[in-house]
Each structure stands twice: as C-alpha cells, then as structure tokens.
Amino acid sequence: MAKNDSFKVSAEELSHQTPEYLETLFAVGNGQIGVRSGHPLKVNELYGGNPGSFVNGFFDSEPIQYGEWAYGYAKEHQTIIKLPNLRGVRLQIGDEDSSASEWQVKPIQMTLDLEKGVLDESYKVVTPLGKTFELVMQSFASVTRSELYVCQYQIKNTNFSEPISMTHPLEQKAAIVQTDDPRVASKAHHLRKADYQDYAIWTAENSQRSIAIRVINGEKQLQAEETLTTVFQMKLLEDNQNHETPFNQELADFEVLLQEQQQSYQQFWAASDIQIEGDPVLQKGIRFNLFHLNQGAGRDGRTNFAAKGLTGEGYEGHYFWDTEMYLLPFFIFTNPEIAKALLSYRGKILPQAKQRAQELSQEGALFAWRTIDGNETSAYYPAGTAQVHINADIVYAFQLYERVTGDQAFIETVGSEVVFETAKFWLSYGDLVEKDGKLAFCINGVTGPDEYSALVNNNFYTNKMVQNNLYYAIELAQRFGKYQESISAWQQAADLMYFGYDEQRGITKQDDGFLEQAVWPFETTPAEKYPLLLHYHPMVIYKHQVCKQADTVLAQMLYTGDFSLEQLKKDYDYYEQVTTHDSSLSRSIFSVMASRIGDSEKAYRYFMDTALMDLTDLQKNVVDGIHAANMGGSWLSLIYGFAGLYYDQGLRLANHLPQKIKELKFTLFYQGEPVKINLKDQRIDCQLAEETRLIATKTDGGIWIKER
Ligand code: BGC
C-alpha cells in the first residue's frame, strides 16, 4: 500500500483486484445498512462479483433439516438477506441500453475516504456504439440518519449530446452463494414485494420479517455535468408494525447529509483515532479497521454486530461472542453509547436465552452461540451451543462497561438480570463433585473458545469466566438487594471452581484431557491442509492437541494479574506451539500476551498480521466479508498489548512498544472523561481533562489512572 494520505484507502494500492474482494473492503455501512461496493453498471448476475446490500437484523429462516435429530437441537436457520445492489443503475442513451448490451466500464479510481465516511469512485464508460463518458460517484451510509444510504452520480466528459436516462433496477435478483465452506453456508431466501405509494415493503417468506424501502430520486435524464442524488431509505419493521407510515425521518439535501456525515466522522476520529508514528502503511491499516468497526455496529438496541459486519454473507449475518470479547472493548473505551446499544441487545434477547436454558433442562438463561433474533441457530452443537462460555463473556462485557463508564443505572435496569440469570444457569449446569480428591465445582461437557477441542471437561477459559460471572452476580445481588437466597450457593461454586494444572510440566491445563492427547502432526501437515477444519473430520481434530485459536492464553489476557510472569511465559510457549490460528480471532490475543510477557518482536509480528489481515486477505476469504473480531483484535493488540491497558481498580497502562513503532497516541474514556495517552521511547504520558475527577500516578512499569 502507498504511504500517502493515511485517511484514504484506494483500490489501486491494494494487492488484490478481484471484484468480490474490493466489494467487501469498500463496503459502506452505518450499523443498520451495509452496501457492498458492487459494480454500478454491471448489475446483472452474469457479470460476476457478488454485489448486494444488507439491513442489520433482516433475515429469513427455514427449518434445519437434520439427517439424525436429537432432542433440543436448534430448530431454524437464520440467514441475513442479501438485497439488490442499491448502487446499481441502468443507463440508456438513445437506443443503447446498458442492461441489454455489454458496455465497457473501466474503473478510474475508487477511494474510501475514512476521514469523511464516503466512498469516491469514477469510471470510464464506452458503449457498443462508441459513446464515451465518465461516471463519477460519491456514496455513503448516513451515520446520523441510520435509515439512509445516499448515492450521487455525475456524468462527465461526454462525446455526445443526447441525455442519459438513469434508473435504478432494484428488482434485480440477488445472487445466491452456494458453498461447501461452513464459514459461509448461505441459504436461498425469498422475498415478497408489495408496492405502496412511494415505497415498497419487502417481506421474507419464512421469517415474515419486513423492511420498507423508499427510493427517492431514482431516475432522471442527465445531461453532461449534471448530477442525480438518489437516497434509499430503508427501515426494518417491528413485528406487526403498521405498514402505512414506515418513515418518519425528515429528508435533507445531499450537501446537508454529506456535511452531517463528515461531522459525525470528525467526532468519531476525535474519540477513536490511534496515531502510529514510524509506519504509514500500518497507520492506514489501523484506521481502515477502526472505520469498519464504526460501520458495522448496530446502534438501535435491537441489532448487534455480525461477524462480518454488514459487508458480506459470511456466517450468515450472525452475532457471536465476537461482539463481547473482541469488539466491545473498543466501543466501551472510545464510544460507550454504542457499547450500551450492543449490550442492550443482549438484554432484549434474554427471554429467548431463558427459554433455551429450559430446552436444555437447565435453570436461568443460556444465550445462543450464534443468532440474529436471539434463538439458537447453530446446527452443529459441539462447536455451537456447547460454547456456553458465551454466557460469561456477555457478563464480562457488562461488567467492563460498568467499570469503565460508571453507568450503574444501566446495570441495574438491563445488566443485572442477565448476570443473575446466567449465574443461575451455571449453578444448574455445573456440578459440585469430587475432583483430584477434593470437592470442586466442575463444568463438564462444554466447548471452550478453541473449536478444535470439543465437549471437554473443565475448559480453563470457561471456568475462569464463570467464576467471574458468579462473583459479579453476588456483588450485584448485594448491591440491589436481590437473590439473597442464592448468594451462598453462588459463593461456594465460585470459591470451589476447578482449575486444572499439570504439576509435572508446570502448565495450565486447557481442559482435563487436552495435555494427555497426542500432539497434532504439524511437521507432516502440508500448508495447503490449513485451515484444518476444511480438510479433516472433526473426530480427527478433536483427538489431538491442536488449537484453532487462543483459549487459555485468552483467559490469561483477561486475568493477567492472577498469574506469575513465569507461568504466563510457560503457558504462552506451550500453547503457541499447538495453535494453528485457523480462526481470525487468534493472532491478536497472542500479540497482546507477547507484549505482556516481554517479547515485543513477536508481539509486533502477530500484530502486523492482525492489522493488515483483510487488506492483504490473509485468511483468503475477504470475499465473504471483513473479519470484524480481528479488527477489534487489532485494537486490543495496540491498546491492551503495546500500551498494556489492564483494568485493576482503575486503568493500568505500560509501555511495551516494539522497536518498529516510534510513537503511539490515543484517547480512552474513563468515567466519562477523556484520557490522552502517549507512548514514546520508554516513556508513557497521560493527559487528563482540565477539571477532572481522575488522578494519574506513576507505577513501576507505567501509570495507574483512578478516580480521586
Ligand atoms: C471462531 C469463533 C468465532 C466465529 C465467528 C469461528 O471461526 O472459531 O470463535 O466466534 O468464527 O467469527
């Protein structure tokens, strides 16, 4: 990538040029609407590419067909609906029609302007009869008016004088992806369209979910230099909502909308930017990631952040633990309002989680491993429902939100019920049994984050997170005078939580059996057999010591203070050797922990892979959408890793900058106040607001920011 303006990413500087890859990276979104940068003219499926648009939470469903069914299996697929390529237009000049004949369209430039939140493009077009002109476009999904996607077209440099008629052939059918890759697994979906005065309602046949779409200014006869600004207004309708008046947002001129967009991005960057001295390519890569994080987050409390944001069909638009463990730290520390909205979604789907616990004959609530509407939609329970740690991950995020923002009211009204209900689940699912000659609270038959070890006993990460879940439940029960009768049982389970340790080797046990298994034959596994999940039966994978992603190391990132440095190093070295990083959620965590154990060179290497993962298509599936969790992970590598951020009755920070990074500057919000951090050479400095309730003290290795 070129080292020019680090707020601009242009197609020509990227290593790959296939349409599907560019469509993902240059997708624009606002948390509600996402539009892949599909070809503006070649809207026909035959032309290749995989254009389309998404509305967060708009999905269709169908029953999961199991060859062999068992009680309690998830019932329905949920698949985000790929809507037509909104940007696509049909042009006619005299008798020539772009939908009927092949017009040559050559991109001149395509640039994502991260500073302003807009996509700028231009194309040179030649018709079969030799008419030539330039098509210039500017488009964005409005962050301030979440229902709007705006696209402005201009015709320039024509060699003819007739007007060009421009229309939006929205009825174009979206392409359906057929694939063997379980990470995509897209399903066909069917939409019914009903026209009203100036809008249409599109209803998904099975889920019966509807959206209203209004196309404002969809057609025009354009003379050279003229522009057409088309605005798409889209709204997901609540169940049984009156279809008569779906839209209440006022519209405004293009210039006003554009200005709002720029202002909103100004605020975003003021709060979220990370400045990195010494490596312009990296600087750009990080800004690109932060930009996509802002684009993907649902902000209405009813939707969340899909694993691919709103940029592709990968993982069917589902929400996972990715939100809580990889994305929420970024939002909690830089934009707590968005964090609150994402957490509100969990509060909203608590009834479904309670019902799921019942289906599993348990008390309390069990959140779905993957879902859009709150119901479990994972058809493969060993790597789905069995990842019960999602309960404790959600609780961890509520707790972090409270610690960092001080927003107790939200915890009282929304968070506490989630914390109590999940605590109840743990007490009914876990077992107080004799283990290693002592009474211990064990959680058996679960899958930890490492999806290459399924249905294990006492996954270390899970047990650690559950222990925290229970202690937080006790704290809240005492604070709010609730569940007094449960406190002693929660206390006992948390205090007696089992953690496996291999005394002989001095290694933390990922689970009861992991260290007793044969190590995966890494030396004889050729590079093309990775990711293993696409080449080996699960049974072959599960019986080996091999990790798809950070598991014990992730627990140690979250609870670094509970371990000696020596232990952290030993566990890191051990688990690193058996980890494939087949999941994009892995490297960032290994980067953070390498920073914390003092291996800054390794931290840098892992970090570089995470920072540029999608721009360089490291996982080779950017076509299906961005890797949102990894993008959040690159923030973690920088802030939790290089800057050592760790919550401990306040914020502890340290300087673990690798040699290649000369200076790192960013802002965190703590208790509602901005804290500016600057790392340079061996120093770490912080600047607090002028009138502040915070105090920063120097510690051995860094600084500690607390309330006065
Ligand atoms: C990972 C999961 C993750 C999911 C969605 C899988 O490959 O193993 O941890 O939640 O992708 O990103």
XYZ file of C-alpha atoms and ligand atoms in Angstrom:
720
model
C 0.000 0.000 0.000
C 1.132 3.503 -0.758
C 2.222 5.795 2.007
C 0.132 8.772 1.028
C -2.788 10.197 2.978
C -3.423 7.708 5.735
C -7.124 8.556 5.841
C -7.630 7.378 2.277
C -7.638 3.797 1.012
C -7.606 3.415 -2.757
C -8.265 0.303 -4.792
C -5.129 0.680 -6.868
C -2.857 0.395 -3.848
C -4.233 -3.000 -2.816
C -2.588 -6.259 -3.693
C -5.764 -7.983 -4.889
C -8.138 -6.667 -7.505
C -10.932 -9.229 -7.820
C -14.390 -7.636 -7.717
C -15.608 -9.634 -4.703
C -12.603 -8.631 -2.639
C -12.997 -4.943 -3.448
C -16.746 -5.129 -2.857
C -16.110 -6.185 0.734
C -13.324 -3.789 1.583
C -15.053 -0.790 0.048
C -18.453 -1.575 1.505
C -20.059 1.350 3.286
C -22.306 0.989 6.303
C -23.765 2.664 9.352
C -24.645 -0.253 11.611
C -28.096 -0.525 10.080
C -27.438 -0.538 6.352
C -24.440 -2.033 4.598
C -23.775 -1.808 0.868
C -21.029 -3.756 -0.870
C -19.300 -1.674 -3.475
C -20.847 -3.667 -6.308
C -20.342 -2.598 -9.855
C -22.596 0.381 -10.657
C -23.453 -0.715 -14.164
C -22.967 -4.426 -14.369
C -25.880 -5.209 -12.161
C -26.644 -8.395 -13.994
C -25.600 -11.611 -12.203
C -23.756 -12.832 -15.272
C -21.044 -10.252 -14.801
C -19.540 -11.888 -11.747
C -18.745 -10.215 -8.500
C -21.064 -10.648 -5.579
C -22.772 -7.295 -5.137
C -25.548 -6.714 -2.663
C -26.806 -4.773 0.298
C -27.795 -5.709 3.834
C -30.021 -4.401 6.549
C -28.897 -5.389 10.014
C -31.336 -7.880 11.524
C -33.242 -8.504 8.283
C -33.092 -12.242 7.787
C -35.045 -15.169 6.542
C -35.316 -18.516 8.242
C -36.097 -22.074 7.395
C -36.193 -25.301 9.377
C -32.850 -27.022 9.781
C -33.064 -30.457 8.152
C -31.129 -32.926 10.267
C -30.286 -36.363 8.948
C -30.345 -37.528 12.532
C -32.101 -35.354 15.006
C -31.670 -35.237 18.755
C -33.666 -33.542 21.447
C -33.038 -29.833 21.870
C -31.215 -29.257 18.601
C -31.516 -25.773 17.162
C -34.639 -25.607 15.003
C -34.118 -22.916 12.417
C -31.509 -21.464 10.142
C -31.354 -17.713 10.102
C -29.738 -16.056 7.131
C -29.239 -12.374 6.595
C -30.934 -11.350 3.381
C -28.847 -10.053 0.578
C -30.799 -7.242 -1.012
C -30.096 -5.968 -4.513
C -27.101 -3.855 -5.334
C -28.578 -0.473 -4.398
C -25.866 1.440 -6.203
C -26.536 -0.317 -9.484
C -28.050 1.767 -12.289
C -29.391 1.139 -15.744
C -28.375 3.685 -18.342
C -29.917 4.417 -21.706
C -28.566 6.711 -24.392
C -30.846 6.833 -27.382
C -31.358 3.195 -28.352
C -28.440 1.912 -26.373
C -29.301 0.241 -23.088
C -26.737 -0.860 -20.543
C -28.946 -3.718 -19.385
C -29.278 -5.160 -22.883
C -25.748 -4.893 -24.227
C -22.271 -5.026 -22.819
C -20.883 -1.591 -22.067
C -17.215 -1.317 -21.298
C -16.687 0.104 -17.864
C -13.172 0.764 -16.667
C -12.587 1.948 -13.130
C -10.561 5.149 -12.969
C -10.396 5.316 -9.226
C -12.099 4.031 -6.093
C -11.188 5.611 -2.787
C -12.618 5.157 0.652
C -12.299 8.461 2.454
C -12.061 7.392 6.073
C -11.982 10.922 7.363
C -15.305 11.866 5.819
C -17.004 8.490 5.730
C -17.645 8.458 1.974
C -16.694 6.317 -0.990
C -15.455 8.209 -4.067
C -15.359 6.495 -7.439
C -15.125 7.220 -11.100
C -15.414 5.014 -14.172
C -14.766 5.458 -17.842
C -17.668 4.064 -19.862
C -17.746 3.170 -23.561
C -20.976 1.992 -25.198
C -21.008 -0.555 -28.044
C -21.656 2.321 -30.483
C -18.639 4.245 -29.210
C -20.227 6.835 -26.947
C -17.882 7.619 -24.095
C -18.290 9.395 -20.786
C -17.166 9.368 -17.180
C -19.405 8.236 -14.377
C -18.446 9.855 -11.080
C -19.964 8.596 -7.854
C -19.964 9.540 -4.228
C -21.804 7.347 -1.760
C -22.237 6.751 1.945
C -24.498 5.198 4.524
C -25.525 8.067 6.746
C -24.348 7.609 10.313
C -26.564 10.394 11.590
C -29.689 9.134 9.814
C -29.437 5.415 10.034
C -32.218 4.772 7.518
C -30.375 6.397 4.657
C -27.970 5.233 2.007
C -27.037 8.060 -0.312
C -25.506 7.822 -3.745
C -24.706 10.704 -6.030
C -23.965 10.135 -9.721
C -22.480 12.589 -12.158
C -21.882 12.302 -15.882
C -18.782 13.998 -17.258
C -16.744 14.367 -20.418
C -19.287 13.011 -22.870
C -18.527 12.731 -26.606
C -22.232 13.004 -27.471
C -25.059 15.396 -26.784
C -28.127 13.266 -26.002
C -29.200 12.993 -22.382
C -28.541 9.807 -20.467
C -31.500 8.257 -18.779
C -30.584 6.761 -15.415
C -32.831 4.393 -13.464
C -32.416 2.020 -10.516
C -33.407 -1.540 -11.451
C -33.945 -2.584 -7.871
C -35.922 -5.674 -8.745
C -32.683 -7.339 -9.810
C -32.370 -10.663 -8.048
C -29.541 -11.025 -5.633
C -27.077 -13.764 -6.434
C -27.141 -16.740 -4.141
C -23.888 -18.134 -2.948
C -23.592 -21.900 -2.914
C -20.648 -23.124 -0.949
C -19.134 -26.018 0.949
C -17.377 -23.724 3.376
C -19.110 -23.873 6.781
C -17.971 -20.325 7.373
C -20.312 -19.127 4.641
C -23.188 -21.621 4.372
C -25.580 -19.226 2.737
C -29.162 -20.230 2.142
C -31.576 -19.177 -0.529
C -34.159 -16.699 0.598
C -37.355 -15.491 -0.913
C -38.804 -12.048 -0.726
C -42.304 -10.851 -1.371
C -42.622 -7.282 -2.501
C -45.698 -5.114 -2.037
C -45.826 -1.613 -3.502
C -47.287 1.288 -1.597
C -47.407 4.944 -2.676
C -43.757 5.853 -2.803
C -42.214 2.888 -1.088
C -42.313 -0.870 -1.086
C -42.434 -3.437 1.686
C -40.224 -6.439 1.207
C -41.151 -9.416 3.349
C -39.068 -12.510 3.892
C -41.224 -15.501 3.155
C -40.439 -17.645 6.172
C -39.373 -15.301 8.941
C -42.111 -12.868 7.910
C -39.747 -10.032 8.739
C -40.269 -6.964 6.640
C -38.408 -3.904 5.601
C -39.701 -0.830 3.933
C -37.603 0.629 1.133
C -38.201 4.011 -0.405
C -36.141 5.158 -3.357
C -36.083 8.917 -3.507
C -34.967 10.361 -6.822
C -34.416 7.053 -8.512
C -34.405 8.292 -12.097
C -33.503 11.236 -14.238
C -32.494 12.336 -17.711
C -28.948 13.545 -17.200
C -27.088 15.983 -19.391
C -23.318 16.178 -19.159
C -22.104 17.583 -15.817
C -25.500 17.030 -14.229
C -25.910 15.019 -11.076
C -28.518 12.670 -9.708
C -28.638 12.110 -5.981
C -30.570 9.003 -5.107
C -31.435 8.356 -1.498
C -32.504 4.949 -0.302
C -34.497 4.987 2.859
C -34.732 1.604 4.490
C -36.332 0.541 7.695
C -36.638 -2.787 9.417
C -40.222 -3.039 10.637
C -41.072 -4.226 14.109
C -43.419 -7.185 14.302
C -46.943 -6.097 13.454
C -45.868 -2.547 12.804
C -48.325 -0.539 10.759
C -47.063 -0.592 7.204
C -48.792 2.645 6.344
C -46.271 5.100 7.718
C -42.910 3.412 7.996
C -40.799 6.519 7.607
C -40.650 9.411 9.966
C -37.143 10.729 9.387
C -37.021 14.057 7.617
C -35.013 14.214 4.456
C -32.390 16.777 3.619
C -30.263 17.863 0.678
C -27.216 15.934 -0.363
C -24.939 18.696 0.876
C -26.543 18.688 4.311
C -26.368 14.918 4.555
C -22.756 14.967 3.466
C -21.886 17.619 5.990
C -23.561 15.678 8.791
C -21.621 12.613 7.761
C -18.338 14.473 7.883
C -19.117 15.975 11.270
C -20.057 12.620 12.657
C -16.788 11.171 11.410
C -14.896 14.102 12.875
C -16.314 13.187 16.270
C -15.601 9.540 15.682
C -11.945 10.180 14.932
C -11.565 12.629 17.792
C -12.604 9.852 20.175
C -11.233 6.786 18.442
C -8.196 7.584 16.361
C -4.903 5.892 17.081
C -1.825 7.631 15.781
C 1.166 5.485 14.988
C 4.494 7.035 14.112
C 7.031 5.198 12.055
C 4.924 3.150 9.678
C 2.461 4.882 7.336
C 1.114 1.649 5.867
C 0.306 0.374 9.296
C -1.257 3.694 10.224
C -3.598 3.421 7.297
C -4.387 -0.229 8.045
C -5.392 0.597 11.605
C -7.608 3.473 10.560
C -9.230 1.221 7.992
C -10.037 -1.278 10.756
C -11.424 1.334 13.118
C -13.532 2.706 10.285
C -15.092 -0.694 9.645
C -15.772 -1.117 13.351
C -17.755 2.080 13.268
C -19.586 0.915 10.147
C -20.743 -2.430 11.488
C -22.160 -1.766 14.945
C -25.937 -1.881 15.361
C -26.947 1.139 17.401
C -30.658 0.625 17.991
C -30.560 -1.867 20.865
C -32.363 -4.422 18.681
C -29.465 -5.409 16.468
C -25.865 -6.275 17.098
C -22.556 -6.611 15.254
C -22.430 -9.516 12.804
C -19.176 -11.453 12.487
C -18.694 -9.880 9.050
C -20.301 -6.577 9.880
C -22.658 -5.607 7.064
C -20.105 -6.342 4.377
C -20.864 -9.904 3.309
C -22.778 -13.122 3.730
C -20.133 -14.972 5.717
C -21.527 -16.579 8.865
C -24.992 -15.628 7.593
C -25.058 -12.295 9.372
C -24.965 -13.970 12.792
C -23.902 -12.410 16.045
C -21.398 -14.357 18.179
C -19.290 -13.856 21.322
C -17.064 -11.887 18.950
C -19.032 -8.794 19.952
C -18.399 -9.062 23.661
C -14.805 -10.249 23.656
C -13.306 -8.578 20.601
C -15.434 -5.585 19.692
C -16.885 -4.215 22.880
C -13.570 -3.244 24.491
C -13.017 -0.790 21.645
C -16.506 0.694 21.990
C -16.508 0.736 25.792
C -13.288 2.747 25.880
C -13.997 5.075 22.959
C -17.735 5.249 22.327
C -19.733 3.934 25.292
C -23.078 4.841 23.716
C -22.539 2.238 21.022
C -21.334 -0.235 23.639
C -24.529 0.336 25.559
C -26.653 -0.262 22.459
C -24.850 -3.522 21.720
C -25.302 -4.690 25.294
C -28.953 -3.637 25.264
C -29.463 -6.167 22.507
C -28.418 -8.911 24.923
C -30.923 -7.607 27.432
C -33.560 -7.713 24.741
C -32.942 -11.355 23.835
C -32.830 -12.525 27.456
C -36.294 -14.172 27.128
C -35.007 -16.369 24.282
C -31.954 -17.247 26.391
C -34.197 -18.255 29.284
C -36.228 -20.443 27.015
C -33.092 -22.040 25.644
C -31.927 -22.927 29.151
C -35.293 -24.609 29.698
C -34.930 -26.573 26.477
C -31.662 -27.863 27.885
C -33.386 -28.697 31.209
C -31.398 -26.009 32.992
C -32.295 -23.027 35.106
C -31.597 -19.427 34.268
C -30.590 -18.382 30.781
C -28.294 -19.679 28.068
C -27.527 -17.285 25.254
C -27.417 -18.638 21.726
C -23.968 -19.293 20.325
C -24.968 -17.791 17.008
C -28.124 -15.932 16.279
C -29.834 -12.909 14.867
C -33.141 -12.880 16.739
C -31.884 -14.466 19.947
C -32.778 -18.088 19.147
C -30.019 -20.624 18.731
C -29.264 -21.221 15.073
C -26.123 -23.309 15.293
C -26.822 -26.644 13.641
C -23.602 -28.192 14.939
C -23.866 -28.138 18.704
C -20.312 -29.347 19.579
C -18.927 -26.091 18.154
C -22.139 -24.173 18.803
C -24.470 -24.493 21.771
C -21.706 -26.251 23.721
C -19.773 -22.982 23.741
C -21.686 -21.986 26.836
C -18.868 -19.607 27.715
C -20.811 -17.029 25.699
C -22.963 -16.512 28.810
C -19.976 -15.492 30.881
C -18.493 -13.473 28.015
C -21.619 -11.353 27.871
C -21.455 -10.838 31.611
C -17.798 -9.917 31.373
C -18.694 -7.201 28.871
C -21.462 -5.770 31.066
C -19.005 -5.687 33.945
C -16.287 -3.997 31.898
C -18.832 -1.479 30.673
C -19.793 -0.656 34.245
C -16.227 -0.426 35.482
C -15.129 1.873 32.703
C -18.191 4.099 32.357
C -19.536 4.025 35.914
C -23.041 3.653 34.445
C -24.669 1.771 37.315
C -28.182 2.629 36.206
C -27.815 0.592 33.033
C -26.531 -2.353 35.022
C -29.462 -2.079 37.377
C -32.068 -1.896 34.626
C -30.581 -4.151 31.946
C -27.365 -5.848 33.003
C -28.230 -7.288 36.386
C -30.952 -9.632 35.123
C -28.519 -11.009 32.556
C -25.944 -11.527 35.293
C -28.407 -13.233 37.658
C -29.970 -15.472 35.041
C -26.605 -16.646 33.752
C -25.445 -17.288 37.327
C -28.497 -19.500 37.799
C -27.585 -21.364 34.656
C -24.076 -22.070 35.917
C -25.349 -23.450 39.158
C -27.626 -25.849 37.399
C -25.239 -26.817 34.601
C -22.056 -27.123 36.680
C -21.548 -29.940 39.166
C -20.162 -29.929 42.667
C -18.221 -33.183 42.586
C -15.098 -34.747 43.924
C -12.138 -33.974 41.707
C -8.475 -34.710 42.445
C -9.517 -35.787 45.960
C -11.357 -32.552 46.803
C -14.807 -31.115 46.406
C -14.783 -28.896 43.341
C -17.207 -27.052 41.073
C -16.727 -28.568 37.626
C -18.209 -27.585 34.306
C -18.163 -30.634 32.105
C -19.139 -31.393 28.535
C -18.553 -27.940 27.090
C -16.514 -26.383 24.315
C -14.170 -23.505 25.049
C -13.118 -20.853 22.542
C -10.799 -23.380 20.886
C -13.171 -25.083 18.482
C -10.649 -27.841 17.780
C -11.307 -29.326 21.244
C -14.994 -30.013 21.643
C -17.140 -31.245 24.517
C -14.403 -31.259 27.109
C -14.434 -31.169 30.886
C -13.303 -28.077 32.774
C -12.192 -25.835 29.970
C -9.923 -23.421 31.800
C -11.197 -20.324 30.000
C -14.826 -21.231 30.653
C -14.250 -21.933 34.330
C -12.357 -18.688 34.812
C -15.095 -16.673 33.120
C -17.851 -18.455 35.016
C -16.135 -17.783 38.299
C -16.143 -14.104 37.440
C -19.796 -14.334 36.375
C -20.713 -15.753 39.778
C -18.711 -13.206 41.778
C -20.262 -10.365 39.814
C -23.719 -11.840 40.433
C -23.001 -11.824 44.164
C -21.795 -8.228 44.016
C -24.936 -7.099 42.194
C -27.264 -9.184 44.367
C -25.831 -7.448 47.409
C -25.939 -4.031 45.814
C -29.524 -4.290 44.617
C -30.868 -6.424 47.461
C -31.878 -9.272 45.170
C -31.443 -13.051 45.170
C -30.243 -13.097 48.765
C -31.194 -16.767 48.935
C -28.801 -17.633 46.079
C -25.711 -15.844 47.286
C -24.194 -18.600 49.385
C -24.545 -21.199 46.631
C -23.004 -18.839 44.077
C -20.192 -18.113 46.504
C -19.494 -21.781 47.102
C -19.457 -22.626 43.406
C -17.164 -19.707 42.606
C -14.801 -20.416 45.503
C -14.598 -24.110 44.665
C -14.256 -23.613 40.894
C -11.926 -26.231 39.453
C -8.807 -25.182 37.556
C -6.614 -27.909 36.108
C -2.850 -27.660 36.396
C -0.197 -30.085 35.201
C 2.288 -30.102 38.079
C 4.904 -32.087 36.230
C 5.091 -29.805 33.250
C 4.114 -26.683 35.110
C 1.401 -25.900 32.527
C -2.135 -24.656 32.965
C -4.459 -27.317 31.571
C -6.680 -26.098 28.762
C -9.093 -28.802 29.877
C -8.968 -32.097 31.727
C -7.865 -34.190 28.762
C -6.013 -31.844 26.428
C -2.457 -32.443 27.596
C -2.960 -36.215 27.523
C -3.729 -36.274 23.820
C -1.232 -36.761 21.021
C 0.137 -33.548 19.589
C -1.111 -32.837 16.062
C 1.453 -33.972 13.473
C 2.395 -30.444 12.434
C 5.635 -31.447 10.687
C 3.823 -33.691 8.247
C 0.826 -31.449 7.615
C 1.322 -29.520 4.377
C 0.442 -25.844 4.250
C -2.487 -26.459 1.914
C -4.224 -28.570 4.566
C -4.918 -25.471 6.643
C -7.367 -24.449 7.913
C -7.698 -27.964 9.293
C -11.463 -27.663 9.538
C -11.740 -27.757 5.752
C -9.610 -30.901 5.413
C -10.116 -33.210 8.389
C -13.096 -34.799 10.046
C -13.825 -33.229 13.440
C -13.039 -36.505 15.209
C -9.509 -36.469 13.885
C -9.037 -32.912 15.024
C -10.674 -33.345 18.433
C -8.478 -36.247 19.497
C -5.314 -34.221 19.105
C -3.586 -31.446 20.957
C -4.247 -28.712 18.452
C -5.904 -25.348 18.930
C -7.798 -23.380 16.370
C -7.361 -20.199 18.385
C -6.312 -18.628 21.660
C -8.068 -20.260 24.580
C -6.021 -20.484 27.798
C -3.961 -17.568 26.501
C -7.164 -15.556 26.126
C -8.116 -16.271 29.734
C -4.662 -15.088 30.719
C -5.082 -11.897 28.758
C -8.259 -11.109 30.663
C -6.831 -12.086 34.059
C -3.119 -11.416 33.632
C -2.851 -10.218 37.226
C -3.828 -13.661 38.557
C -0.697 -15.347 37.171
C 3.034 -15.075 37.747
C 5.095 -13.839 34.817
C 6.851 -17.177 34.723
C 3.547 -19.034 34.434
C 2.329 -16.749 31.670
C 5.503 -17.361 29.707
C 5.367 -21.108 30.094
C 1.738 -21.338 29.069
C 2.286 -18.991 26.174
C 5.183 -21.007 24.793
C 3.317 -24.239 25.208
C 0.034 -23.232 23.639
C 1.635 -21.226 20.872
C 3.272 -24.384 19.562
C -0.042 -26.186 19.216
C -2.107 -23.300 17.863
C -2.860 -23.065 14.142
C -4.553 -19.631 14.222
C -7.078 -21.105 11.813
C -9.533 -18.676 13.354
C -9.048 -14.974 12.715
C -9.720 -14.423 16.425
C -6.387 -15.833 17.478
C -3.387 -13.784 16.463
C -4.423 -10.563 18.131
C -4.573 -12.286 21.512
C -1.157 -13.846 21.009
C 0.093 -10.390 20.186
C -1.296 -8.881 23.385
C 0.203 -11.599 25.539
C 3.557 -11.455 23.774
C 3.649 -7.761 24.704
C 2.812 -8.516 28.295
C 5.428 -11.222 28.703
C 8.104 -9.025 27.164
C 8.506 -10.489 23.680
C 7.885 -7.332 21.739
C 9.243 -8.662 18.481
C 6.728 -11.474 18.440
C 4.005 -9.107 19.571
C 4.776 -6.957 16.557
C 4.719 -9.867 14.138
C 1.344 -11.137 15.298
C 0.061 -7.620 15.386
C 1.062 -6.924 11.787
C -0.904 -9.968 10.674
C -3.989 -8.753 12.501
C -3.625 -5.131 11.491
C -3.483 -5.875 7.780
C -5.433 -9.145 7.736
C -8.236 -8.071 5.446
C -6.308 -5.612 3.316
C -3.888 -8.414 2.469
C -6.567 -11.131 2.524
C -4.509 -13.213 4.916
C -7.380 -15.632 5.669
C -8.246 -15.809 1.965
C -11.955 -15.245 2.479
C -12.417 -11.490 2.458
C -14.873 -12.076 -0.385
C -17.381 -13.232 2.251
C -16.917 -10.137 4.382
C -14.485 -8.450 6.737
C -13.224 -10.186 9.875
C -14.741 -7.819 12.378
C -13.462 -9.556 15.509
C -9.942 -9.428 14.183
C -10.329 -5.731 13.512
C -11.350 -5.283 17.130
C -8.424 -7.557 17.929
C -6.012 -5.191 16.233
C -7.242 -2.505 18.646
C -6.626 -4.949 21.512
C -3.101 -5.685 20.263
C -2.312 -1.996 20.326
C -4.080 -0.874 23.463
C -4.123 -3.987 25.676
C -0.780 -5.113 24.255
C 1.612 -2.303 23.330
C 0.034 0.078 25.836
C -0.611 -2.675 28.394
C -4.126 -1.495 29.278
C -5.458 -3.614 32.113
C -8.330 -2.911 34.476
C -7.327 -3.013 38.127
C -9.409 -0.670 40.307
C -8.693 1.837 37.578
C -6.708 1.731 34.373
C -3.178 0.478 34.391
C -1.061 1.257 31.366
C 2.524 0.472 30.436
C 4.869 0.970 27.525
C 5.536 -2.233 25.580
C 6.139 -0.526 22.248
C 8.034 -2.700 19.790
C 11.088 -1.139 18.209
C 9.423 -0.563 14.870
C 6.764 1.692 16.328
C 8.203 5.030 17.326
C 5.208 6.608 18.932
C 1.620 5.691 19.775
C -1.099 8.198 20.688
C -4.728 7.538 21.525
C -7.595 8.555 23.778
C -9.542 6.409 26.229
C -12.688 7.424 28.049
C -12.753 6.567 31.719
C -15.692 7.515 33.928
C -16.885 9.724 31.100
C -13.639 11.683 30.889
C -11.107 11.622 28.085
C -7.640 10.390 28.955
C -4.996 11.071 26.319
C -2.157 8.609 26.233
C 1.168 8.980 24.526
C 3.840 6.272 24.330
C 7.255 7.200 23.049
C 10.687 5.697 23.550
C 10.488 4.211 27.026
C 8.019 6.815 28.251
C 4.315 6.782 28.817
C 2.500 10.057 29.390
C -1.095 10.815 30.025
C -3.092 13.972 29.841
C -6.308 14.301 31.822
C -9.147 16.758 31.292
C -8.709 20.162 32.914
C -11.242 19.770 35.657
C -11.006 16.138 36.434
C -12.137 13.618 38.986
C -9.314 11.366 37.905
C -5.806 11.097 39.158
C -2.819 9.504 37.457
C 0.039 8.048 39.467
C 3.308 6.608 38.280
C 3.869 2.957 38.998
C 6.852 0.694 38.492
C 6.217 -0.097 34.873
C 3.783 2.627 33.851
C 0.828 4.651 35.074
C -2.340 3.988 37.002
C -5.407 6.146 36.456
C -8.023 6.145 39.147
C -10.884 8.173 40.496
C -9.832 10.580 43.217
C -14.315 -18.962 15.541
C -15.294 -18.479 16.592
C -15.981 -17.225 16.108
C -16.612 -17.435 14.760
C -17.225 -16.176 14.186
C -15.040 -19.123 14.232
O -14.138 -19.481 13.248
O -13.717 -20.170 15.918
O -14.601 -18.217 17.797
O -16.932 -16.825 17.019
O -15.627 -17.890 13.863
O -16.260 -15.198 13.978
